[in-house]
Amino acid sequence: MEFLTDMFELWGAANLGDFSKYMYLAHSYSTIFYVTLLLPVVVAFVYYIVLDHILLARTGKWAFTGIVTGVVAGVVSAVIARAQLNGYIFRNNQYDADIASADYITFAVIVLVYSLLFFFIASLLLKSFSSRCRNIPF
């Protein structure tokens, strides 16, 4: 849990105050990590193994797929974070929490970047199993 907390807070560079504190107390980082890791891996698997079509064998389409996956992971993570934080704050009567919408947006951007990284790594691992998309991204 500590590693995930440090990872999503960029090892102290993106400590978002109350947002980070309540995310840690609500144990929300592990759920977000699963979304951040599994969504890009599943999309890369579908791209390289399930679909494996000649029309997808373009770097632009691969990049578009990765960016869309990152945006979806960021939005889903922000929605999950908001729901879990609201639940935690309500259960523990912490109505003085100073969590702004910008904190959720910053967190979604961090998740987007990690999601892009995981998509790139999954692409490098899965491209050798593809027959038509073997040369994508390079």
Coordinates of N, CA and C in Angstrom, one line a residue:
M1 N 0.8 -1.2 0.0 CA 0.0 0.0 0.0 C 0.9 1.3 0.0
E2 N 1.9 1.2 0.8 CA 2.8 2.4 0.8 C 3.4 2.7 -0.6
F3 N 3.8 1.6 -1.3 CA 4.4 1.8 -2.6 C 3.4 2.4 -3.5
L4 N 2.2 2.0 -3.5 CA 1.1 2.5 -4.4 C 0.9 4.0 -4.1
T5 N 0.8 4.3 -2.8 CA 0.7 5.7 -2.4 C 1.8 6.6 -2.9
D6 N 3.0 6.1 -2.7 CA 4.2 6.9 -3.2 C 4.1 7.0 -4.7
M7 N 3.7 5.9 -5.4 CA 3.7 5.9 -6.9 C 2.7 7.0 -7.4
F8 N 1.5 7.0 -6.8 CA 0.5 7.9 -7.3 C 0.7 9.3 -6.9
E9 N 1.5 9.5 -5.8 CA 1.8 10.9 -5.4 C 3.2 11.3 -6.0
L10 N 3.7 10.5 -6.9 CA 4.9 10.8 -7.6 C 6.1 11.0 -6.6
W11 N 6.1 10.1 -5.6 CA 7.2 10.1 -4.6 C 7.3 11.5 -3.9
G12 N 6.2 12.1 -3.6 CA 6.1 13.3 -2.8 C 6.0 14.6 -3.7
A13 N 6.2 14.4 -5.0 CA 6.1 15.6 -5.9 C 4.7 16.1 -6.1
A14 N 3.7 15.2 -6.0 CA 2.3 15.5 -6.2 C 1.4 15.2 -5.0
N15 N 1.9 15.6 -3.9 CA 1.1 15.4 -2.7 C 0.0 16.5 -2.7
L16 N -1.3 16.0 -2.8 CA -2.4 16.9 -3.0 C -3.2 17.2 -1.7
G17 N -2.5 17.3 -0.6 CA -3.0 17.7 0.7 C -4.1 16.7 1.2
D18 N -5.3 17.3 1.5 CA -6.4 16.4 2.0 C -6.8 15.3 1.0
F19 N -6.7 15.6 -0.2 CA -7.0 14.5 -1.2 C -6.2 13.3 -1.0
S20 N -4.8 13.5 -0.9 CA -3.9 12.4 -0.7 C -4.1 11.7 0.6
K21 N -4.4 12.6 1.6 CA -4.6 12.0 3.0 C -5.8 11.1 3.0
Y22 N -6.9 11.6 2.5 CA -8.1 10.8 2.5 C -8.1 9.6 1.6
M23 N -7.4 9.7 0.5 CA -7.2 8.6 -0.4 C -6.4 7.5 0.3
Y24 N -5.4 7.8 1.1 CA -4.7 6.8 1.8 C -5.5 6.2 2.9
L25 N -6.3 7.0 3.6 CA -7.1 6.5 4.7 C -8.2 5.7 4.2
A26 N -8.8 5.9 3.1 CA -9.9 5.2 2.5 C -9.4 3.9 1.8
H27 N -8.0 3.7 1.7 CA -7.4 2.6 1.0 C -7.9 2.5 -0.5
S28 N -7.9 3.6 -1.1 CA -8.4 3.7 -2.5 C -7.3 3.5 -3.5
Y29 N -6.1 3.6 -3.2 CA -5.0 3.5 -4.2 C -4.9 2.1 -4.8
S30 N -5.2 1.1 -4.0 CA -5.1 -0.3 -4.6 C -6.2 -0.5 -5.7
T31 N -7.4 0.0 -5.5 CA -8.4 -0.1 -6.5 C -8.1 0.6 -7.8
I32 N -7.6 1.8 -7.6 CA -7.1 2.7 -8.7 C -6.0 2.0 -9.5
F33 N -5.1 1.4 -8.7 CA -3.9 0.7 -9.4 C -4.4 -0.4 -10.3
Y34 N -5.4 -1.2 -9.9 CA -5.9 -2.3 -10.7 C -6.5 -1.7 -12.0
V35 N -7.2 -0.6 -11.9 CA -7.7 0.0 -13.1 C -6.6 0.5 -14.0
T36 N -5.6 1.1 -13.4 CA -4.5 1.7 -14.1 C -3.7 0.7 -14.8
L37 N -3.5 -0.5 -14.2 CA -2.7 -1.6 -14.8 C -3.5 -2.5 -15.7
L38 N -4.7 -2.9 -15.3 CA -5.4 -3.9 -16.1 C -6.1 -3.4 -17.3
L39 N -6.6 -2.2 -17.3 CA -7.2 -1.6 -18.5 C -6.3 -1.5 -19.7
P40 N -5.1 -1.0 -19.5 CA -4.2 -0.9 -20.7 C -3.7 -2.3 -21.1
V41 N -3.5 -3.2 -20.2 CA -3.1 -4.6 -20.6 C -4.1 -5.3 -21.3
V42 N -5.4 -5.1 -20.9 CA -6.5 -5.8 -21.6 C -6.7 -5.2 -23.0
V43 N -6.6 -3.9 -23.1 CA -6.7 -3.2 -24.4 C -5.6 -3.6 -25.3
A44 N -4.3 -3.7 -24.8 CA -3.2 -4.1 -25.7 C -3.4 -5.6 -26.1
F45 N -3.9 -6.4 -25.2 CA -4.2 -7.8 -25.6 C -5.2 -7.9 -26.7
V46 N -6.3 -7.1 -26.6 CA -7.3 -7.1 -27.6 C -6.7 -6.6 -28.9
Y47 N -5.9 -5.6 -28.8 CA -5.3 -4.9 -30.0 C -4.4 -5.9 -30.8
Y48 N -3.5 -6.6 -30.0 CA -2.5 -7.4 -30.7 C -2.9 -8.9 -30.9
I49 N -3.8 -9.4 -30.0 CA -4.1 -10.8 -30.1 C -5.5 -11.1 -30.7
V50 N -6.5 -10.4 -30.1 CA -7.9 -10.7 -30.6 C -8.2 -10.0 -31.9
L51 N -7.9 -8.8 -32.1 CA -8.2 -8.1 -33.4 C -7.1 -8.4 -34.4
D52 N -5.9 -8.0 -34.2 CA -4.8 -8.3 -35.0 C -5.1 -8.2 -36.5
H53 N -5.6 -7.0 -36.9 CA -6.0 -6.7 -38.2 C -5.0 -5.8 -38.9
I54 N -4.9 -6.0 -40.2 CA -4.0 -5.2 -41.0 C -4.3 -3.7 -41.0
L55 N -5.5 -3.3 -40.8 CA -5.9 -1.9 -40.7 C -5.4 -1.3 -39.4
L56 N -5.1 -2.1 -38.4 CA -4.6 -1.6 -37.1 C -3.1 -1.5 -37.1
A57 N -2.4 -1.9 -38.2 CA -1.0 -2.0 -38.2 C -0.4 -0.6 -38.6
R58 N -0.8 0.4 -37.9 CA -0.3 1.8 -38.1 C 0.0 2.4 -36.8
T59 N 1.1 3.1 -36.8 CA 1.6 3.7 -35.5 C 0.6 4.7 -35.0
G60 N -0.1 5.4 -35.9 CA -1.0 6.5 -35.5 C -2.3 5.8 -34.8
K61 N -2.7 4.7 -35.3 CA -3.9 4.0 -34.7 C -3.5 3.4 -33.4
W62 N -2.3 2.9 -33.3 CA -1.8 2.4 -32.0 C -1.7 3.5 -31.0
A63 N -1.2 4.7 -31.4 CA -1.0 5.8 -30.4 C -2.4 6.3 -30.0
F64 N -3.4 6.4 -31.0 CA -4.7 6.8 -30.7 C -5.4 5.9 -29.7
T65 N -5.2 4.6 -29.9 CA -5.7 3.6 -29.0 C -5.1 3.7 -27.6
G66 N -3.8 4.0 -27.5 CA -3.2 4.2 -26.2 C -3.7 5.4 -25.5
I67 N -3.8 6.5 -26.2 CA -4.3 7.8 -25.6 C -5.7 7.6 -25.1
V68 N -6.6 7.0 -25.9 CA -8.0 6.8 -25.5 C -8.0 5.9 -24.3
T69 N -7.2 4.9 -24.3 CA -7.2 4.0 -23.1 C -6.7 4.8 -21.9
G70 N -5.7 5.7 -22.0 CA -5.2 6.5 -20.9 C -6.3 7.4 -20.4
V71 N -7.0 8.1 -21.3 CA -8.1 9.0 -20.9 C -9.2 8.3 -20.2
V72 N -9.6 7.1 -20.7 CA -10.6 6.3 -20.1 C -10.2 5.9 -18.7
A73 N -8.9 5.4 -18.5 CA -8.4 5.0 -17.2 C -8.4 6.2 -16.3
G74 N -8.0 7.4 -16.7 CA -8.0 8.6 -15.9 C -9.4 9.0 -15.4
V75 N -10.4 9.0 -16.3 CA -11.7 9.4 -16.0 C -12.3 8.3 -15.0
V76 N -12.2 7.1 -15.3 CA -12.7 6.0 -14.4 C -12.1 6.1 -13.1
S77 N -10.8 6.3 -13.0 CA -10.1 6.5 -11.7 C -10.6 7.7 -10.9
A78 N -10.8 8.8 -11.6 CA -11.3 10.0 -10.9 C -12.7 9.7 -10.4
V79 N -13.5 9.0 -11.1 CA -14.9 8.7 -10.7 C -14.8 7.7 -9.5
I80 N -14.0 6.7 -9.6 CA -13.8 5.8 -8.4 C -13.3 6.5 -7.2
A81 N -12.3 7.4 -7.4 CA -11.7 8.1 -6.3 C -12.8 9.0 -5.6
R82 N -13.6 9.7 -6.4 CA -14.6 10.6 -5.9 C -15.7 9.8 -5.1
A83 N -16.1 8.6 -5.6 CA -17.1 7.8 -4.9 C -16.5 7.2 -3.6
Q84 N -15.3 6.8 -3.6 CA -14.7 6.2 -2.4 C -14.4 7.3 -1.4
L85 N -13.9 8.4 -1.8 CA -13.7 9.5 -0.9 C -15.0 10.0 -0.3
N86 N -16.0 10.2 -1.1 CA -17.3 10.7 -0.5 C -17.8 9.7 0.5
G87 N -17.7 8.4 0.2 CA -18.1 7.4 1.1 C -17.3 7.4 2.4
Y88 N -16.0 7.6 2.3 CA -15.2 7.6 3.5 C -15.5 8.9 4.3
I89 N -15.6 10.0 3.7 CA -15.9 11.2 4.4 C -17.2 11.2 5.1
F90 N -18.2 10.6 4.4 CA -19.6 10.5 5.0 C -19.6 9.5 6.2
R91 N -18.9 8.4 6.1 CA -18.9 7.4 7.1 C -18.2 7.9 8.4
N92 N -17.1 8.7 8.2 CA -16.3 9.2 9.3 C -16.6 10.6 9.7
N93 N -17.7 11.2 9.2 CA -18.1 12.6 9.5 C -16.9 13.6 9.4
Q94 N -16.2 13.5 8.3 CA -15.1 14.4 8.0 C -15.5 15.5 7.0
Y95 N -16.5 16.3 7.4 CA -17.1 17.3 6.5 C -16.2 18.5 6.2
D96 N -15.1 18.6 7.0 CA -14.2 19.7 6.8 C -13.1 19.4 5.8
A97 N -13.3 18.3 5.0 CA -12.2 18.0 4.0 C -12.2 19.0 2.9
D98 N -11.0 19.4 2.6 CA -10.8 20.5 1.6 C -10.3 19.8 0.3
I99 N -11.2 19.2 -0.4 CA -10.8 18.5 -1.6 C -11.5 19.3 -2.8
A100 N -10.6 19.7 -3.7 CA -11.1 20.5 -4.8 C -11.2 19.7 -6.1
S101 N -12.0 20.1 -7.0 CA -12.1 19.4 -8.3 C -10.8 19.3 -9.0
A102 N -9.9 20.3 -8.8 CA -8.6 20.3 -9.5 C -7.8 19.1 -9.0
D103 N -8.0 18.7 -7.7 CA -7.3 17.5 -7.2 C -7.7 16.3 -8.0
Y104 N -8.9 16.1 -8.3 CA -9.3 14.9 -9.1 C -8.8 15.0 -10.5
I105 N -8.7 16.2 -11.1 CA -8.2 16.3 -12.4 C -6.7 16.0 -12.4
T106 N -5.9 16.5 -11.4 CA -4.5 16.2 -11.3 C -4.3 14.7 -11.2
F107 N -5.1 14.1 -10.3 CA -5.0 12.7 -10.1 C -5.3 11.9 -11.4
A108 N -6.3 12.3 -12.2 CA -6.6 11.7 -13.4 C -5.5 11.8 -14.4
V109 N -4.8 12.9 -14.4 CA -3.7 13.1 -15.3 C -2.5 12.2 -14.9
I110 N -2.3 12.0 -13.7 CA -1.2 11.1 -13.2 C -1.6 9.7 -13.6
V111 N -2.8 9.3 -13.4 CA -3.3 8.0 -13.9 C -3.2 7.8 -15.4
L112 N -3.5 8.8 -16.1 CA -3.3 8.8 -17.6 C -1.9 8.5 -18.0
V113 N -0.9 9.2 -17.4 CA 0.5 9.0 -17.7 C 0.9 7.5 -17.3
Y114 N 0.5 7.0 -16.2 CA 0.9 5.7 -15.8 C 0.2 4.7 -16.8
S115 N -1.0 5.0 -17.2 CA -1.7 4.1 -18.1 C -1.0 4.0 -19.4
L116 N -0.6 5.1 -19.9 CA 0.2 5.2 -21.2 C 1.5 4.3 -21.0
L117 N 2.1 4.5 -19.9 CA 3.3 3.7 -19.7 C 3.0 2.2 -19.7
F118 N 2.0 1.8 -19.0 CA 1.6 0.4 -18.9 C 1.2 -0.1 -20.3
F119 N 0.5 0.7 -21.1 CA 0.1 0.3 -22.4 C 1.3 0.1 -23.3
F120 N 2.3 1.0 -23.2 CA 3.5 0.8 -24.0 C 4.3 -0.4 -23.6
I121 N 4.4 -0.7 -22.3 CA 5.1 -1.9 -21.9 C 4.3 -3.2 -22.4
A122 N 3.0 -3.2 -22.2 CA 2.2 -4.3 -22.7 C 2.3 -4.5 -24.2
S123 N 2.4 -3.4 -24.9 CA 2.6 -3.5 -26.4 C 3.9 -4.1 -26.7
L124 N 4.9 -3.8 -26.0 CA 6.2 -4.4 -26.3 C 6.2 -5.9 -26.0
L125 N 5.5 -6.3 -25.0 CA 5.5 -7.7 -24.6 C 4.6 -8.5 -25.5
L126 N 3.5 -7.9 -26.0 CA 2.5 -8.7 -26.8 C 2.6 -8.6 -28.3
K127 N 3.4 -7.7 -28.8 CA 3.5 -7.5 -30.2 C 4.2 -8.7 -30.9
S128 N 5.0 -9.5 -30.2 CA 5.6 -10.7 -30.8 C 4.6 -11.8 -31.0
F129 N 3.4 -11.8 -30.4 CA 2.4 -12.8 -30.6 C 1.5 -12.4 -31.7
S130 N 1.6 -11.3 -32.3 CA 0.8 -10.8 -33.4 C 1.4 -11.1 -34.7
S131 N 0.6 -11.4 -35.7 CA 1.1 -11.7 -37.0 C 1.1 -10.4 -37.9
R132 N 0.1 -9.6 -37.7 CA -0.1 -8.4 -38.6 C 0.4 -7.1 -37.9
C133 N 0.4 -7.0 -36.7 CA 0.8 -5.8 -35.9 C 2.1 -6.0 -35.3
R134 N 2.9 -6.9 -35.8 CA 4.2 -7.2 -35.2 C 5.2 -6.0 -35.1
N135 N 5.1 -5.1 -36.1 CA 6.0 -3.9 -36.2 C 5.5 -2.7 -35.5
I136 N 4.4 -2.8 -34.8 CA 3.8 -1.6 -34.2 C 4.1 -1.7 -32.7
P137 N 4.6 -0.7 -32.0 CA 4.9 0.7 -32.4 C 6.1 0.9 -33.2
F138 N 7.1 -0.1 -33.1 CA 8.3 0.0 -34.0 C 8.9 -1.3 -34.1

